[in-house]
């Protein structure tokens, strides 16, 4: 009886350690627009148009903010281990610039090391009109004086 109990504890211990190790193993996920490097190499500045680019490598992940003359294709690989913050393993950005006629002008390549951390500012911009003037706040606490 004691031998069977010890054997059960061993089996439970092995299963517990196996499940614990599996829970801590990293998960790699790929996000974004994965470009075929051979297809991208066929795009030549000065010859192809937006329509050609869309046909060869697909529609972009994002467009330039103020005009549609730059197309961005963004992809990244991220590793996540249990409850830790995700870690970016690799990030690739391809920017394709077009002229005013929609013809490819240049192709730029960026990676994670080309970026920089932008810290957000915690300040708030005051919005007029949401808070009553000081005199109204003062008199409002006194009740209705017309009674």
PDB file of C-alpha atoms in Angstrom:
ATOM      1  CA  UNK A   1       0.000   0.000   0.000  1.00  0.00           C
ATOM      2  CA  UNK A   2       2.760   2.445   0.916  1.00  0.00           C
ATOM      3  CA  UNK A   3       4.629   1.598  -2.309  1.00  0.00           C
ATOM      4  CA  UNK A   4       1.525   2.352  -4.429  1.00  0.00           C
ATOM      5  CA  UNK A   5       1.034   5.648  -2.663  1.00  0.00           C
ATOM      6  CA  UNK A   6       4.658   6.647  -3.280  1.00  0.00           C
ATOM      7  CA  UNK A   7       4.285   5.691  -6.946  1.00  0.00           C
ATOM      8  CA  UNK A   8       1.140   7.863  -7.238  1.00  0.00           C
ATOM      9  CA  UNK A   9       3.001  10.831  -5.760  1.00  0.00           C
ATOM     10  CA  UNK A  10       5.846  10.343  -8.255  1.00  0.00           C
ATOM     11  CA  UNK A  11       3.454  10.234 -11.194  1.00  0.00           C
ATOM     12  CA  UNK A  12       1.629  13.309  -9.902  1.00  0.00           C
ATOM     13  CA  UNK A  13       4.969  15.104  -9.406  1.00  0.00           C
ATOM     14  CA  UNK A  14       6.147  14.325 -12.941  1.00  0.00           C
ATOM     15  CA  UNK A  15       2.814  15.473 -14.424  1.00  0.00           C
ATOM     16  CA  UNK A  16       2.873  18.661 -12.331  1.00  0.00           C
ATOM     17  CA  UNK A  17       6.431  19.521 -13.416  1.00  0.00           C
ATOM     18  CA  UNK A  18       5.621  18.771 -17.059  1.00  0.00           C
ATOM     19  CA  UNK A  19       2.547  20.990 -17.021  1.00  0.00           C
ATOM     20  CA  UNK A  20       4.463  23.721 -15.190  1.00  0.00           C
ATOM     21  CA  UNK A  21       7.254  23.655 -17.767  1.00  0.00           C
ATOM     22  CA  UNK A  22       4.742  23.725 -20.617  1.00  0.00           C
ATOM     23  CA  UNK A  23       2.999  26.745 -19.090  1.00  0.00           C
ATOM     24  CA  UNK A  24       6.306  28.649 -18.989  1.00  0.00           C
ATOM     25  CA  UNK A  25       7.363  27.803 -22.526  1.00  0.00           C
ATOM     26  CA  UNK A  26       7.365  30.830 -24.840  1.00  0.00           C
ATOM     27  CA  UNK A  27       4.697  31.379 -27.455  1.00  0.00           C
ATOM     28  CA  UNK A  28       5.906  32.974 -30.679  1.00  0.00           C
ATOM     29  CA  UNK A  29       3.283  34.804 -32.711  1.00  0.00           C
ATOM     30  CA  UNK A  30       3.630  36.519 -36.054  1.00  0.00           C
ATOM     31  CA  UNK A  31       1.566  39.617 -36.740  1.00  0.00           C
ATOM     32  CA  UNK A  32       1.071  41.904 -39.672  1.00  0.00           C
ATOM     33  CA  UNK A  33       1.739  41.702 -43.381  1.00  0.00           C
ATOM     34  CA  UNK A  34       4.454  39.139 -44.148  1.00  0.00           C
ATOM     35  CA  UNK A  35       5.990  40.090 -47.470  1.00  0.00           C
ATOM     36  CA  UNK A  36       7.415  37.625 -49.941  1.00  0.00           C
ATOM     37  CA  UNK A  37      10.989  38.895 -50.448  1.00  0.00           C
ATOM     38  CA  UNK A  38      11.126  37.549 -54.005  1.00  0.00           C
ATOM     39  CA  UNK A  39       7.919  39.369 -54.950  1.00  0.00           C
ATOM     40  CA  UNK A  40       9.170  42.559 -53.292  1.00  0.00           C
ATOM     41  CA  UNK A  41      12.405  42.344 -55.300  1.00  0.00           C
ATOM     42  CA  UNK A  42      10.409  42.529 -58.550  1.00  0.00           C
ATOM     43  CA  UNK A  43       9.147  46.033 -57.741  1.00  0.00           C
ATOM     44  CA  UNK A  44      11.300  48.608 -59.491  1.00  0.00           C
ATOM     45  CA  UNK A  45      11.125  52.359 -58.807  1.00  0.00           C
ATOM     46  CA  UNK A  46      10.053  54.413 -61.797  1.00  0.00           C
ATOM     47  CA  UNK A  47       8.212  51.584 -63.538  1.00  0.00           C
ATOM     48  CA  UNK A  48       5.382  50.151 -61.426  1.00  0.00           C
ATOM     49  CA  UNK A  49       2.265  51.919 -60.195  1.00  0.00           C
ATOM     50  CA  UNK A  50       0.136  51.548 -57.057  1.00  0.00           C
ATOM     51  CA  UNK A  51      -2.054  49.027 -58.841  1.00  0.00           C
ATOM     52  CA  UNK A  52       0.994  46.953 -59.818  1.00  0.00           C
ATOM     53  CA  UNK A  53       2.316  46.997 -56.244  1.00  0.00           C
ATOM     54  CA  UNK A  54      -1.078  45.972 -54.837  1.00  0.00           C
ATOM     55  CA  UNK A  55      -1.216  43.099 -57.315  1.00  0.00           C
ATOM     56  CA  UNK A  56       2.351  41.934 -56.592  1.00  0.00           C
ATOM     57  CA  UNK A  57       2.503  42.150 -52.758  1.00  0.00           C
ATOM     58  CA  UNK A  58      -1.032  43.109 -51.690  1.00  0.00           C
ATOM     59  CA  UNK A  59      -2.594  46.140 -50.095  1.00  0.00           C
ATOM     60  CA  UNK A  60      -0.620  47.993 -47.410  1.00  0.00           C
ATOM     61  CA  UNK A  61      -0.926  47.696 -43.649  1.00  0.00           C
ATOM     62  CA  UNK A  62      -1.110  51.496 -43.337  1.00  0.00           C
ATOM     63  CA  UNK A  63      -0.992  54.662 -45.419  1.00  0.00           C
ATOM     64  CA  UNK A  64       0.917  57.867 -44.723  1.00  0.00           C
ATOM     65  CA  UNK A  65      -0.885  60.133 -42.280  1.00  0.00           C
ATOM     66  CA  UNK A  66      -1.410  63.217 -44.426  1.00  0.00           C
ATOM     67  CA  UNK A  67      -1.485  61.762 -47.942  1.00  0.00           C
ATOM     68  CA  UNK A  68      -1.600  58.379 -49.621  1.00  0.00           C
ATOM     69  CA  UNK A  69       1.804  58.708 -51.297  1.00  0.00           C
ATOM     70  CA  UNK A  70       3.542  56.292 -48.918  1.00  0.00           C
ATOM     71  CA  UNK A  71       2.393  52.737 -48.269  1.00  0.00           C
ATOM     72  CA  UNK A  72       3.634  50.841 -45.210  1.00  0.00           C
ATOM     73  CA  UNK A  73       3.852  47.061 -44.904  1.00  0.00           C
ATOM     74  CA  UNK A  74       4.449  46.143 -41.245  1.00  0.00           C
ATOM     75  CA  UNK A  75       5.158  42.750 -39.684  1.00  0.00           C
ATOM     76  CA  UNK A  76       6.591  41.578 -36.380  1.00  0.00           C
ATOM     77  CA  UNK A  77       7.353  38.448 -34.415  1.00  0.00           C
ATOM     78  CA  UNK A  78       6.543  38.548 -30.697  1.00  0.00           C
ATOM     79  CA  UNK A  79       7.520  36.155 -27.902  1.00  0.00           C
ATOM     80  CA  UNK A  80       5.248  35.841 -24.864  1.00  0.00           C
ATOM     81  CA  UNK A  81       6.143  33.805 -21.794  1.00  0.00           C
ATOM     82  CA  UNK A  82       3.282  33.124 -19.352  1.00  0.00           C
ATOM     83  CA  UNK A  83       2.351  36.337 -17.527  1.00  0.00           C
ATOM     84  CA  UNK A  84       5.350  38.443 -18.662  1.00  0.00           C
ATOM     85  CA  UNK A  85       5.052  41.360 -21.080  1.00  0.00           C
ATOM     86  CA  UNK A  86       5.427  40.424 -24.753  1.00  0.00           C
ATOM     87  CA  UNK A  87       8.913  40.878 -26.230  1.00  0.00           C
ATOM     88  CA  UNK A  88       9.388  41.918 -29.854  1.00  0.00           C
ATOM     89  CA  UNK A  89      11.830  39.516 -31.492  1.00  0.00           C
ATOM     90  CA  UNK A  90      11.785  41.028 -34.956  1.00  0.00           C
ATOM     91  CA  UNK A  91       9.967  43.882 -36.669  1.00  0.00           C
ATOM     92  CA  UNK A  92      10.130  44.734 -40.364  1.00  0.00           C
ATOM     93  CA  UNK A  93       8.624  47.754 -42.048  1.00  0.00           C
ATOM     94  CA  UNK A  94       8.721  48.333 -45.782  1.00  0.00           C
ATOM     95  CA  UNK A  95       7.766  51.837 -46.934  1.00  0.00           C
ATOM     96  CA  UNK A  96       7.008  52.363 -50.598  1.00  0.00           C
ATOM     97  CA  UNK A  97       6.897  55.969 -51.772  1.00  0.00           C
ATOM     98  CA  UNK A  98       4.871  57.016 -54.831  1.00  0.00           C
ATOM     99  CA  UNK A  99       4.965  60.224 -56.837  1.00  0.00           C
ATOM    100  CA  UNK A 100       1.882  62.341 -57.597  1.00  0.00           C
ATOM    101  CA  UNK A 101       1.087  60.111 -60.604  1.00  0.00           C
ATOM    102  CA  UNK A 102       1.137  56.947 -58.484  1.00  0.00           C
ATOM    103  CA  UNK A 103       4.464  55.567 -59.757  1.00  0.00           C
ATOM    104  CA  UNK A 104       6.898  53.973 -57.304  1.00  0.00           C
ATOM    105  CA  UNK A 105       9.707  56.384 -56.397  1.00  0.00           C
ATOM    106  CA  UNK A 106      11.646  54.431 -53.760  1.00  0.00           C
ATOM    107  CA  UNK A 107      11.450  51.488 -51.370  1.00  0.00           C
ATOM    108  CA  UNK A 108      12.716  51.850 -47.794  1.00  0.00           C
ATOM    109  CA  UNK A 109      13.352  49.054 -45.297  1.00  0.00           C
ATOM    110  CA  UNK A 110      13.253  49.483 -41.501  1.00  0.00           C
ATOM    111  CA  UNK A 111      13.726  47.108 -38.583  1.00  0.00           C
ATOM    112  CA  UNK A 112      13.052  47.306 -34.839  1.00  0.00           C
ATOM    113  CA  UNK A 113      16.489  48.817 -34.195  1.00  0.00           C
ATOM    114  CA  UNK A 114      15.587  51.764 -36.471  1.00  0.00           C
ATOM    115  CA  UNK A 115      12.714  52.814 -34.206  1.00  0.00           C
ATOM    116  CA  UNK A 116      12.705  54.647 -30.907  1.00  0.00           C
ATOM    117  CA  UNK A 117      10.624  54.645 -27.755  1.00  0.00           C
ATOM    118  CA  UNK A 118       8.122  57.492 -27.538  1.00  0.00           C
ATOM    119  CA  UNK A 119       7.101  58.305 -23.982  1.00  0.00           C
ATOM    120  CA  UNK A 120       3.588  59.556 -23.488  1.00  0.00           C
ATOM    121  CA  UNK A 121       3.029  62.720 -21.484  1.00  0.00           C
ATOM    122  CA  UNK A 122       0.759  62.468 -18.460  1.00  0.00           C
ATOM    123  CA  UNK A 123      -0.364  66.095 -18.507  1.00  0.00           C
ATOM    124  CA  UNK A 124      -3.944  67.006 -19.381  1.00  0.00           C
ATOM    125  CA  UNK A 125      -5.140  69.859 -21.543  1.00  0.00           C
ATOM    126  CA  UNK A 126      -7.798  71.908 -19.715  1.00  0.00           C
ATOM    127  CA  UNK A 127     -11.124  72.007 -21.479  1.00  0.00           C
ATOM    128  CA  UNK A 128     -13.125  75.213 -20.949  1.00  0.00           C
ATOM    129  CA  UNK A 129     -16.812  74.936 -20.214  1.00  0.00           C
ATOM    130  CA  UNK A 130     -16.823  71.731 -18.209  1.00  0.00           C
ATOM    131  CA  UNK A 131     -16.363  73.364 -14.823  1.00  0.00           C
ATOM    132  CA  UNK A 132     -18.582  76.224 -13.563  1.00  0.00           C
ATOM    133  CA  UNK A 133     -16.929  79.564 -12.771  1.00  0.00           C
ATOM    134  CA  UNK A 134     -15.650  80.091  -9.212  1.00  0.00           C
ATOM    135  CA  UNK A 135     -18.505  82.465  -8.251  1.00  0.00           C
ATOM    136  CA  UNK A 136     -21.137  79.891  -9.284  1.00  0.00           C
ATOM    137  CA  UNK A 137     -19.401  77.188  -7.253  1.00  0.00           C
ATOM    138  CA  UNK A 138     -19.294  79.525  -4.224  1.00  0.00           C
ATOM    139  CA  UNK A 139     -22.915  80.677  -4.490  1.00  0.00           C
ATOM    140  CA  UNK A 140     -24.171  77.237  -5.521  1.00  0.00           C
ATOM    141  CA  UNK A 141     -23.241  75.871  -2.120  1.00  0.00           C
ATOM    142  CA  UNK A 142     -25.327  78.526  -0.326  1.00  0.00           C
ATOM    143  CA  UNK A 143     -28.627  77.284  -1.676  1.00  0.00           C
ATOM    144  CA  UNK A 144     -31.396  79.272  -3.356  1.00  0.00           C
ATOM    145  CA  UNK A 145     -31.240  82.847  -2.052  1.00  0.00           C
ATOM    146  CA  UNK A 146     -34.619  83.894  -3.545  1.00  0.00           C
ATOM    147  CA  UNK A 147     -36.676  82.063  -0.897  1.00  0.00           C
TER     148      UNK A 147
END
